[in-house]
JSON list of N, CA and C in Angstrom, two decimals:
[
{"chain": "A", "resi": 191, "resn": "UNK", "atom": "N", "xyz": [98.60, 112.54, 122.21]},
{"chain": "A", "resi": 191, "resn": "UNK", "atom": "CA", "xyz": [98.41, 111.60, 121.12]},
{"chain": "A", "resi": 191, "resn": "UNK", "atom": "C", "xyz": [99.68, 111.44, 120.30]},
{"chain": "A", "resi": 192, "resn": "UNK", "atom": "N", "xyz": [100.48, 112.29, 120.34]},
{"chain": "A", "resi": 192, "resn": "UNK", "atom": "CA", "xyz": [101.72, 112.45, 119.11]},
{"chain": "A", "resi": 192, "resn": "UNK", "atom": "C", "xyz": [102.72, 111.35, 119.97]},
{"chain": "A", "resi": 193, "resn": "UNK", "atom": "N", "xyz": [103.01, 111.31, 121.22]},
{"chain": "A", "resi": 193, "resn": "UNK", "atom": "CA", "xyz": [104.02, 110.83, 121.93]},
{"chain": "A", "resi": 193, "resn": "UNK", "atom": "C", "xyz": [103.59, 109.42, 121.83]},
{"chain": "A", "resi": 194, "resn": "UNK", "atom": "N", "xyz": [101.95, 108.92, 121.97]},
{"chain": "A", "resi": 194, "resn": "UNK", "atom": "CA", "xyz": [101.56, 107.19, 121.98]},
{"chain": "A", "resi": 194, "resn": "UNK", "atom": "C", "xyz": [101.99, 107.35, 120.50]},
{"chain": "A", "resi": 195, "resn": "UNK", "atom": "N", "xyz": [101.58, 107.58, 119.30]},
{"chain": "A", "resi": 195, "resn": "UNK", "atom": "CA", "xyz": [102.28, 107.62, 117.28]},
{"chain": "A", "resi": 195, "resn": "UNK", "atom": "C", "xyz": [103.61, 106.98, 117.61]},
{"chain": "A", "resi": 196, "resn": "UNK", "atom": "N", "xyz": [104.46, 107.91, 118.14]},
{"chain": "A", "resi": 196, "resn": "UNK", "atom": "CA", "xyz": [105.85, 107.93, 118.21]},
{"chain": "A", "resi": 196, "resn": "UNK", "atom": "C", "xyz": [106.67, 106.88, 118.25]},
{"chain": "A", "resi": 197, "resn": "UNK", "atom": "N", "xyz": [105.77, 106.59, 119.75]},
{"chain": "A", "resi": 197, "resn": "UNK", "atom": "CA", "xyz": [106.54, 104.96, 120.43]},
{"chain": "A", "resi": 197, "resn": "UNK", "atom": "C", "xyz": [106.00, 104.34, 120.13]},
{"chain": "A", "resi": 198, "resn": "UNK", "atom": "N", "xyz": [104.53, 103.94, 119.25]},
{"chain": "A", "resi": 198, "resn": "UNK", "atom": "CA", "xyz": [104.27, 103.00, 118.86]},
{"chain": "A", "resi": 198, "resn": "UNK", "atom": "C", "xyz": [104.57, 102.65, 117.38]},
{"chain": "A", "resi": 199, "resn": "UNK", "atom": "N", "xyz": [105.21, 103.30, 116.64]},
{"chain": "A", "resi": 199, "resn": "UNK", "atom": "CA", "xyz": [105.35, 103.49, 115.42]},
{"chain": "A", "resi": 199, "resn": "UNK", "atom": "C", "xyz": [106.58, 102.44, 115.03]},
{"chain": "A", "resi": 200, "resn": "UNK", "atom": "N", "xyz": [106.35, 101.31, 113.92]},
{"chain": "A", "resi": 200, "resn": "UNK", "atom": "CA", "xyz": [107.36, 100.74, 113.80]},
{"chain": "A", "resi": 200, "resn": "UNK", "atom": "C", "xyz": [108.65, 101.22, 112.80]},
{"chain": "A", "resi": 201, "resn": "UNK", "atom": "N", "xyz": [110.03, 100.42, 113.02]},
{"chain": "A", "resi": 201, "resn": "UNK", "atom": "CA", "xyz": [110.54, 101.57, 112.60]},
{"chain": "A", "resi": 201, "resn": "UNK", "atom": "C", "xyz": [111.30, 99.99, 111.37]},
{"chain": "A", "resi": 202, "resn": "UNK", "atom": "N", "xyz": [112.05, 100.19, 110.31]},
{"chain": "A", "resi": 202, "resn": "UNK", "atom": "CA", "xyz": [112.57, 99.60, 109.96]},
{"chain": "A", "resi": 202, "resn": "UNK", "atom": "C", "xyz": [113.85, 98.99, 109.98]},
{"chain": "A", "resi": 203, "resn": "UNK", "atom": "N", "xyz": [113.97, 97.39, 110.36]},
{"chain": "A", "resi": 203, "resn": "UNK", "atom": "CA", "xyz": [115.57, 97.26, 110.49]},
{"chain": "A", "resi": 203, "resn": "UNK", "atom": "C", "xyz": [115.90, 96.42, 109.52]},
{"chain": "A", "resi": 204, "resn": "UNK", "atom": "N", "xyz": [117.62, 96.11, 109.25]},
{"chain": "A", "resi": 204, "resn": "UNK", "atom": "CA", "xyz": [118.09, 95.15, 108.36]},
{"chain": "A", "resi": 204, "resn": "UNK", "atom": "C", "xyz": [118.75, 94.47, 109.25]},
{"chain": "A", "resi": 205, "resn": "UNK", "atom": "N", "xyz": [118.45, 93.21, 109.42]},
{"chain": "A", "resi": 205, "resn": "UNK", "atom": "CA", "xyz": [119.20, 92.36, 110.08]},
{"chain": "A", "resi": 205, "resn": "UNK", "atom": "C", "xyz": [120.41, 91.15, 109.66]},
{"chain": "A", "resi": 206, "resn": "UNK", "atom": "N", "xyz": [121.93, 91.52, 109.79]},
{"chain": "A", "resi": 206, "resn": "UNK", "atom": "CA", "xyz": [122.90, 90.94, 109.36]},
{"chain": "A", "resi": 206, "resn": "UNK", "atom": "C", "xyz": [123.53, 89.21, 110.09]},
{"chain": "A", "resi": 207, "resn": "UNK", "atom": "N", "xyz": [123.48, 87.95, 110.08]},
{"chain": "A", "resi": 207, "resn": "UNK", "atom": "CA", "xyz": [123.61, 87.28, 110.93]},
{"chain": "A", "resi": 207, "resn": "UNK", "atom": "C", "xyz": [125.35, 86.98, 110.68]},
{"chain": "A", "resi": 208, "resn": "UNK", "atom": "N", "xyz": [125.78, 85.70, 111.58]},
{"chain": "A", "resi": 208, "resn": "UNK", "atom": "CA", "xyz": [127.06, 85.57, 111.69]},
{"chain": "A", "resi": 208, "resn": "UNK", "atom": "C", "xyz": [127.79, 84.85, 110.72]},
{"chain": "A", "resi": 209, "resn": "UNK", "atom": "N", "xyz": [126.84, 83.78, 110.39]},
{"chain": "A", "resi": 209, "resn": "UNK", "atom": "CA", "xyz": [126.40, 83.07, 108.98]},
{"chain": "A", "resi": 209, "resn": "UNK", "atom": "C", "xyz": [126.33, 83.52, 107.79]},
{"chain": "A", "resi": 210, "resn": "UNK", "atom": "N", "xyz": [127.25, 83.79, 107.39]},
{"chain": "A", "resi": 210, "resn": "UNK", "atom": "CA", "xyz": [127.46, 84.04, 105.70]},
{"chain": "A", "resi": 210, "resn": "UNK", "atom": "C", "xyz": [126.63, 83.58, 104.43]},
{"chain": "A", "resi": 211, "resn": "UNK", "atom": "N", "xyz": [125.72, 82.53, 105.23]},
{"chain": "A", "resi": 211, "resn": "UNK", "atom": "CA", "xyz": [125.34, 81.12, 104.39]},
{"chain": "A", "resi": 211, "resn": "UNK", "atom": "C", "xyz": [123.62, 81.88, 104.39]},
{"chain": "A", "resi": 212, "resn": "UNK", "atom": "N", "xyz": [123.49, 82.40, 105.39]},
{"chain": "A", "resi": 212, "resn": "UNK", "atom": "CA", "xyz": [122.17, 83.12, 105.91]},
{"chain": "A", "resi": 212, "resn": "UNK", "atom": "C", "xyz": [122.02, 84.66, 105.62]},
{"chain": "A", "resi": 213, "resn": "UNK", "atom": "N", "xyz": [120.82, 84.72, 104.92]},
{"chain": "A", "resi": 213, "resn": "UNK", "atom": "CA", "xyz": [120.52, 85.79, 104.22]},
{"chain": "A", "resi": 213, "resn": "UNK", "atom": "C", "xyz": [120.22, 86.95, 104.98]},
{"chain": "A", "resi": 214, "resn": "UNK", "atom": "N", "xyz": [120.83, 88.34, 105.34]},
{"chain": "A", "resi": 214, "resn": "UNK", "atom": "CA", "xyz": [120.15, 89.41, 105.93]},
{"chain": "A", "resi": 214, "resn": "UNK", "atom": "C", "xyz": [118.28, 89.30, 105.85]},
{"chain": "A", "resi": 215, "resn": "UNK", "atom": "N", "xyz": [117.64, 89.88, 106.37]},
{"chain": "A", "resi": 215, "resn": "UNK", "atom": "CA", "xyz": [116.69, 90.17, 107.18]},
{"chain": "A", "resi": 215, "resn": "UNK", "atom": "C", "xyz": [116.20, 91.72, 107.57]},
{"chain": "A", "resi": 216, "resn": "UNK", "atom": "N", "xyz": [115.21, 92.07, 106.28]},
{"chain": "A", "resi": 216, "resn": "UNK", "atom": "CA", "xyz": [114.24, 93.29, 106.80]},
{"chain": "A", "resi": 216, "resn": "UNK", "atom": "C", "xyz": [113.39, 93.06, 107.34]},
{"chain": "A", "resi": 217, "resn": "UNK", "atom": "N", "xyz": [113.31, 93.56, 108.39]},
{"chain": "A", "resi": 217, "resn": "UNK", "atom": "CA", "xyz": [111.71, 93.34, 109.48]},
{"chain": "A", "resi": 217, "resn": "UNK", "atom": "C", "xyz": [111.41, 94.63, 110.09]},
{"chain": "A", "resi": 218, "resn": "UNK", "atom": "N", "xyz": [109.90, 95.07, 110.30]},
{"chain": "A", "resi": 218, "resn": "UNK", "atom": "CA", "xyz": [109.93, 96.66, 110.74]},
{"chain": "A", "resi": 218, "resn": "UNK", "atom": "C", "xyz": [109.57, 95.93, 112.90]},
{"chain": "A", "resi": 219, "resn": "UNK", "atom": "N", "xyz": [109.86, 96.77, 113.42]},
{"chain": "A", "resi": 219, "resn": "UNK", "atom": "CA", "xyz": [110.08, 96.83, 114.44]},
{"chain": "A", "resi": 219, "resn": "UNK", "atom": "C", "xyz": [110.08, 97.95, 115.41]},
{"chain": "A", "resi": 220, "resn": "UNK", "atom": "N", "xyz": [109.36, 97.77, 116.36]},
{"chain": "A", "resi": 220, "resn": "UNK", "atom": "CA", "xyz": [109.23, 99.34, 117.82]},
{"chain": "A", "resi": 220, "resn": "UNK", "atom": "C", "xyz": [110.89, 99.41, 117.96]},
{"chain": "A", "resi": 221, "resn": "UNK", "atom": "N", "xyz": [111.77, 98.42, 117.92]},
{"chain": "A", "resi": 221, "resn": "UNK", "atom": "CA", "xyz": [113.28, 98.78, 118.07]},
{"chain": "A", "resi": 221, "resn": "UNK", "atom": "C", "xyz": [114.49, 98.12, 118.28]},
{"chain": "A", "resi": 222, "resn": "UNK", "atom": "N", "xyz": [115.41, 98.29, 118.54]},
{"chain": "A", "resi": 222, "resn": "UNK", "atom": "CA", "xyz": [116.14, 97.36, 117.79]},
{"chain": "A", "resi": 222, "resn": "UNK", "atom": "C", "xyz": [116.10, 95.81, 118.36]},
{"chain": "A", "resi": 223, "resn": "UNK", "atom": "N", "xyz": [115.96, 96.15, 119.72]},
{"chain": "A", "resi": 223, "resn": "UNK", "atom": "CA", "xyz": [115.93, 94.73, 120.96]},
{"chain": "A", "resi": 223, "resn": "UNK", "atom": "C", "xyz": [114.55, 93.79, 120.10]},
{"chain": "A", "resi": 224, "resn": "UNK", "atom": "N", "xyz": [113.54, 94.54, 119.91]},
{"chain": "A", "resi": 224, "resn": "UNK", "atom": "CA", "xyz": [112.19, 93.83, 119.29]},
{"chain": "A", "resi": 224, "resn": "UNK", "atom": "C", "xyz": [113.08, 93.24, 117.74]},
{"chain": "A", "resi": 225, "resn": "UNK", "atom": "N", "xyz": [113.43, 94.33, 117.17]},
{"chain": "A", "resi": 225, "resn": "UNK", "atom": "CA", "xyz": [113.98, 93.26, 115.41]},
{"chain": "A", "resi": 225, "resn": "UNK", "atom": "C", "xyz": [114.94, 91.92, 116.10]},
{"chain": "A", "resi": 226, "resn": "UNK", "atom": "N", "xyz": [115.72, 92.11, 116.73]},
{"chain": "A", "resi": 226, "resn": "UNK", "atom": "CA", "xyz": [116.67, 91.15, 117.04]},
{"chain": "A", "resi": 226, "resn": "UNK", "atom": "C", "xyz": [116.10, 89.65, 117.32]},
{"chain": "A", "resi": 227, "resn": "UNK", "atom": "N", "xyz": [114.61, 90.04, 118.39]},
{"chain": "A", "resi": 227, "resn": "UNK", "atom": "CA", "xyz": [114.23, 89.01, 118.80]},
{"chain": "A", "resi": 227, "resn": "UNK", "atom": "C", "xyz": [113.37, 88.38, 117.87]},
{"chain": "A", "resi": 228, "resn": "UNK", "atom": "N", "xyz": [112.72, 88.83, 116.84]},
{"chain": "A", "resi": 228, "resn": "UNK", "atom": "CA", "xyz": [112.11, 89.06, 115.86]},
{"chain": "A", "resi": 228, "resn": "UNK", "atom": "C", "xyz": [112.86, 88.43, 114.84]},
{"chain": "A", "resi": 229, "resn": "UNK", "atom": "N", "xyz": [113.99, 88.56, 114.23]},
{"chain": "A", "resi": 229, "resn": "UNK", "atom": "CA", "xyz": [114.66, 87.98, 113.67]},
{"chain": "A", "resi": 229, "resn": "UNK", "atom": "C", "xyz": [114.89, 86.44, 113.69]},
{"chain": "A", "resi": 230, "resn": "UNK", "atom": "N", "xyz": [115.58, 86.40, 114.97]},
{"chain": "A", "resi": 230, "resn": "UNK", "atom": "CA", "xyz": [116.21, 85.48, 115.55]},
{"chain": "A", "resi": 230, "resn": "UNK", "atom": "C", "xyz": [115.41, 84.07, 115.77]},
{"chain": "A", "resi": 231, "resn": "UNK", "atom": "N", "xyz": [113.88, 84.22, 115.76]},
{"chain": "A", "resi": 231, "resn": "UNK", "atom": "CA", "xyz": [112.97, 83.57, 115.70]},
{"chain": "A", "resi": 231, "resn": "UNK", "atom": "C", "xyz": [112.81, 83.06, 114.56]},
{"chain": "A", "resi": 232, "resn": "UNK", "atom": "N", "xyz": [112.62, 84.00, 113.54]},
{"chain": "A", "resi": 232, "resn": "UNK", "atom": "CA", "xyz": [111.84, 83.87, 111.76]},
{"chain": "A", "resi": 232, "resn": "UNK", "atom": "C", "xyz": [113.36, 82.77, 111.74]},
{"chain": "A", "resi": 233, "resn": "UNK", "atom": "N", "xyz": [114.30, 83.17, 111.65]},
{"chain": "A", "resi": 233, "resn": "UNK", "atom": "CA", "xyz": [115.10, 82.18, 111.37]},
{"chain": "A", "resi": 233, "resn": "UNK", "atom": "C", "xyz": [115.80, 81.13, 111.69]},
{"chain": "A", "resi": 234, "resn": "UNK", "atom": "N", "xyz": [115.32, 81.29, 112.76]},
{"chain": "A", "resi": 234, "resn": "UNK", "atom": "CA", "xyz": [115.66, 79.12, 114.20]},
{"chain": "A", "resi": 234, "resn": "UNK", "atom": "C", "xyz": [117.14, 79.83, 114.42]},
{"chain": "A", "resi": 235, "resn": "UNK", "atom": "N", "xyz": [117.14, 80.71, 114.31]},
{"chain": "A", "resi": 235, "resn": "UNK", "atom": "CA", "xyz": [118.46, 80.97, 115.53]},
{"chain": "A", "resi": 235, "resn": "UNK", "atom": "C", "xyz": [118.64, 81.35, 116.71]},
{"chain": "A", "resi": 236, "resn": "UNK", "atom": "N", "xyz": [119.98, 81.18, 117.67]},
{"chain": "A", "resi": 236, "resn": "UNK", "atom": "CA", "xyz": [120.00, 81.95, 118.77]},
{"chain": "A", "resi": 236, "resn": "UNK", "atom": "C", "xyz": [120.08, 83.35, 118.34]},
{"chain": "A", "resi": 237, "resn": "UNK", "atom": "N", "xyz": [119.85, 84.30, 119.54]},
{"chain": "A", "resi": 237, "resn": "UNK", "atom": "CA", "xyz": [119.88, 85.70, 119.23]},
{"chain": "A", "resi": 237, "resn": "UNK", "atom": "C", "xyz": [121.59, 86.39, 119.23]},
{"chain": "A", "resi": 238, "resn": "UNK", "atom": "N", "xyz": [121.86, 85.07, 119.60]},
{"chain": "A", "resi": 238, "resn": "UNK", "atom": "CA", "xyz": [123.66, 85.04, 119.19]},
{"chain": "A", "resi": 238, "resn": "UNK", "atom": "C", "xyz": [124.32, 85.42, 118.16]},
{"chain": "A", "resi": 239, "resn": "UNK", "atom": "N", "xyz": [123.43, 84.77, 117.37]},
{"chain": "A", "resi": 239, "resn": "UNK", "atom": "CA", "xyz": [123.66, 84.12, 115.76]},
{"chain": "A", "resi": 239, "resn": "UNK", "atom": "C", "xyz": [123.76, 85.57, 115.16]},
{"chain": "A", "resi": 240, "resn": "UNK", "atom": "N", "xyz": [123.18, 86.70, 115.38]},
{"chain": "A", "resi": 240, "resn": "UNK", "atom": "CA", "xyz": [122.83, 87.81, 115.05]},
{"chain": "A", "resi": 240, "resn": "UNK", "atom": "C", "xyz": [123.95, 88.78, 115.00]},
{"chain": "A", "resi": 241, "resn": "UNK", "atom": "N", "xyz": [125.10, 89.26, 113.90]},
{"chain": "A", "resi": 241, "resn": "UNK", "atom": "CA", "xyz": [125.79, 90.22, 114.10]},
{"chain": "A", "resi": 241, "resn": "UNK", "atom": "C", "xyz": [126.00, 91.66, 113.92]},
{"chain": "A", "resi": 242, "resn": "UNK", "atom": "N", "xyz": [124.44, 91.92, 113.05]},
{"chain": "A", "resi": 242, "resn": "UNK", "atom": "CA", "xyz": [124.40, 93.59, 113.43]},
{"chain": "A", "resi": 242, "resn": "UNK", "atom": "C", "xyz": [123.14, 93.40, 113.39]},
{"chain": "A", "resi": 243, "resn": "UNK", "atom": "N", "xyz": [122.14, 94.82, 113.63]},
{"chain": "A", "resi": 243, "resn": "UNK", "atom": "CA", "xyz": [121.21, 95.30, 114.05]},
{"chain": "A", "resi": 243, "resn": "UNK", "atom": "C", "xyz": [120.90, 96.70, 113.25]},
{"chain": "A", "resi": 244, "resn": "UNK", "atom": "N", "xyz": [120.76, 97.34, 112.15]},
{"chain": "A", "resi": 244, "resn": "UNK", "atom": "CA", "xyz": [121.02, 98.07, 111.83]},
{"chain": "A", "resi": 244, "resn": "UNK", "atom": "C", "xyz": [119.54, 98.59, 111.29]},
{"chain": "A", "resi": 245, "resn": "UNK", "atom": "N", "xyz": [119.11, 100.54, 111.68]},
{"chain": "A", "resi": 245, "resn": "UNK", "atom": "CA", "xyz": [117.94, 101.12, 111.04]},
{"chain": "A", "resi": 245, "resn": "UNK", "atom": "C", "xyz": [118.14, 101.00, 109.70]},
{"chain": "A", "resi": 246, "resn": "UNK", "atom": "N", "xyz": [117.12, 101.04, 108.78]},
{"chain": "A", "resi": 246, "resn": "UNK", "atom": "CA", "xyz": [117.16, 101.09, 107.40]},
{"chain": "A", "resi": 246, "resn": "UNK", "atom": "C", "xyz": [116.78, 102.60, 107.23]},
{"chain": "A", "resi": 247, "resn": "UNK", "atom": "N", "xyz": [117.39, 103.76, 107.03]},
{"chain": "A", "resi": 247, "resn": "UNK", "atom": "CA", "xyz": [117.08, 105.01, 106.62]},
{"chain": "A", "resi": 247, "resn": "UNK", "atom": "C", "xyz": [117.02, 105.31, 104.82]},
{"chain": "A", "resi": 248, "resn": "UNK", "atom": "N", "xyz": [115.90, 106.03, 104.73]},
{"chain": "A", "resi": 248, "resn": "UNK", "atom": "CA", "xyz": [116.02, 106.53, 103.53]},
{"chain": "A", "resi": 248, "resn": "UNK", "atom": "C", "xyz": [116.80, 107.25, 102.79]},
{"chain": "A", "resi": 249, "resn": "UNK", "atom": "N", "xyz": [117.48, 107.02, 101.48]},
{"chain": "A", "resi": 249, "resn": "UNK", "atom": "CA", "xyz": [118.45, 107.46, 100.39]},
{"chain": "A", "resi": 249, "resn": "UNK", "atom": "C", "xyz": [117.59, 109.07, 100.09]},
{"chain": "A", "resi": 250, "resn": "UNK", "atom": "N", "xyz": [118.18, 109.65, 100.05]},
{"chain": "A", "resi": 250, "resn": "UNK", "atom": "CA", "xyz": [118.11, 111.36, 99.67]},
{"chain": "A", "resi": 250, "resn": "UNK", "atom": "C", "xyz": [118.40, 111.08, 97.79]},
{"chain": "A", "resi": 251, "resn": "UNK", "atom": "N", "xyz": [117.99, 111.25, 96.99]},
{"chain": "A", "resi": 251, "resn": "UNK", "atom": "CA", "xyz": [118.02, 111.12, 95.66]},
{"chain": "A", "resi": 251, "resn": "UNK", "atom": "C", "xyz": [118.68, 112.20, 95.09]},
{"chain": "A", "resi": 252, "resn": "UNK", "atom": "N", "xyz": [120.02, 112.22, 94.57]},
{"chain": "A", "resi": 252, "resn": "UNK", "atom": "CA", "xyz": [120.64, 113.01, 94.28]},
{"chain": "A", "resi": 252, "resn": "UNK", "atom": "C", "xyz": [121.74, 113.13, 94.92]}
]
């Protein structure tokens, strides 16, 4: 049961495009290939258009 959690668990990304003009993009996602395509959709772009891919990890406070 822990291993189906795992891989099914979405994870969070920030998505950066090539377009300056176009606003990054949080979307949670199984991984990064899924945010990309995921992205790339919500915003009528090619998956071209897309120049990073990046997890969103949590800040340690302090």
């Amino acid at each position: 049961m822990d291993a189906f959690n795992t891989a099914s668990r979405l994870l969070p990304f920030r998505i950066h495009f090539e377009d300056p003009e176009i606003a990054p993009l949080d979307i949670d996602a199984h991984d990064a290939e899924a945010a990309r395509q995921l992205a790339a959709t919500r915003r009528g772009v090619p998956a071209g258009a897309i120049r990073k891919v990046k997890i969103i990890r949590e800040q340690a406070n302090g």
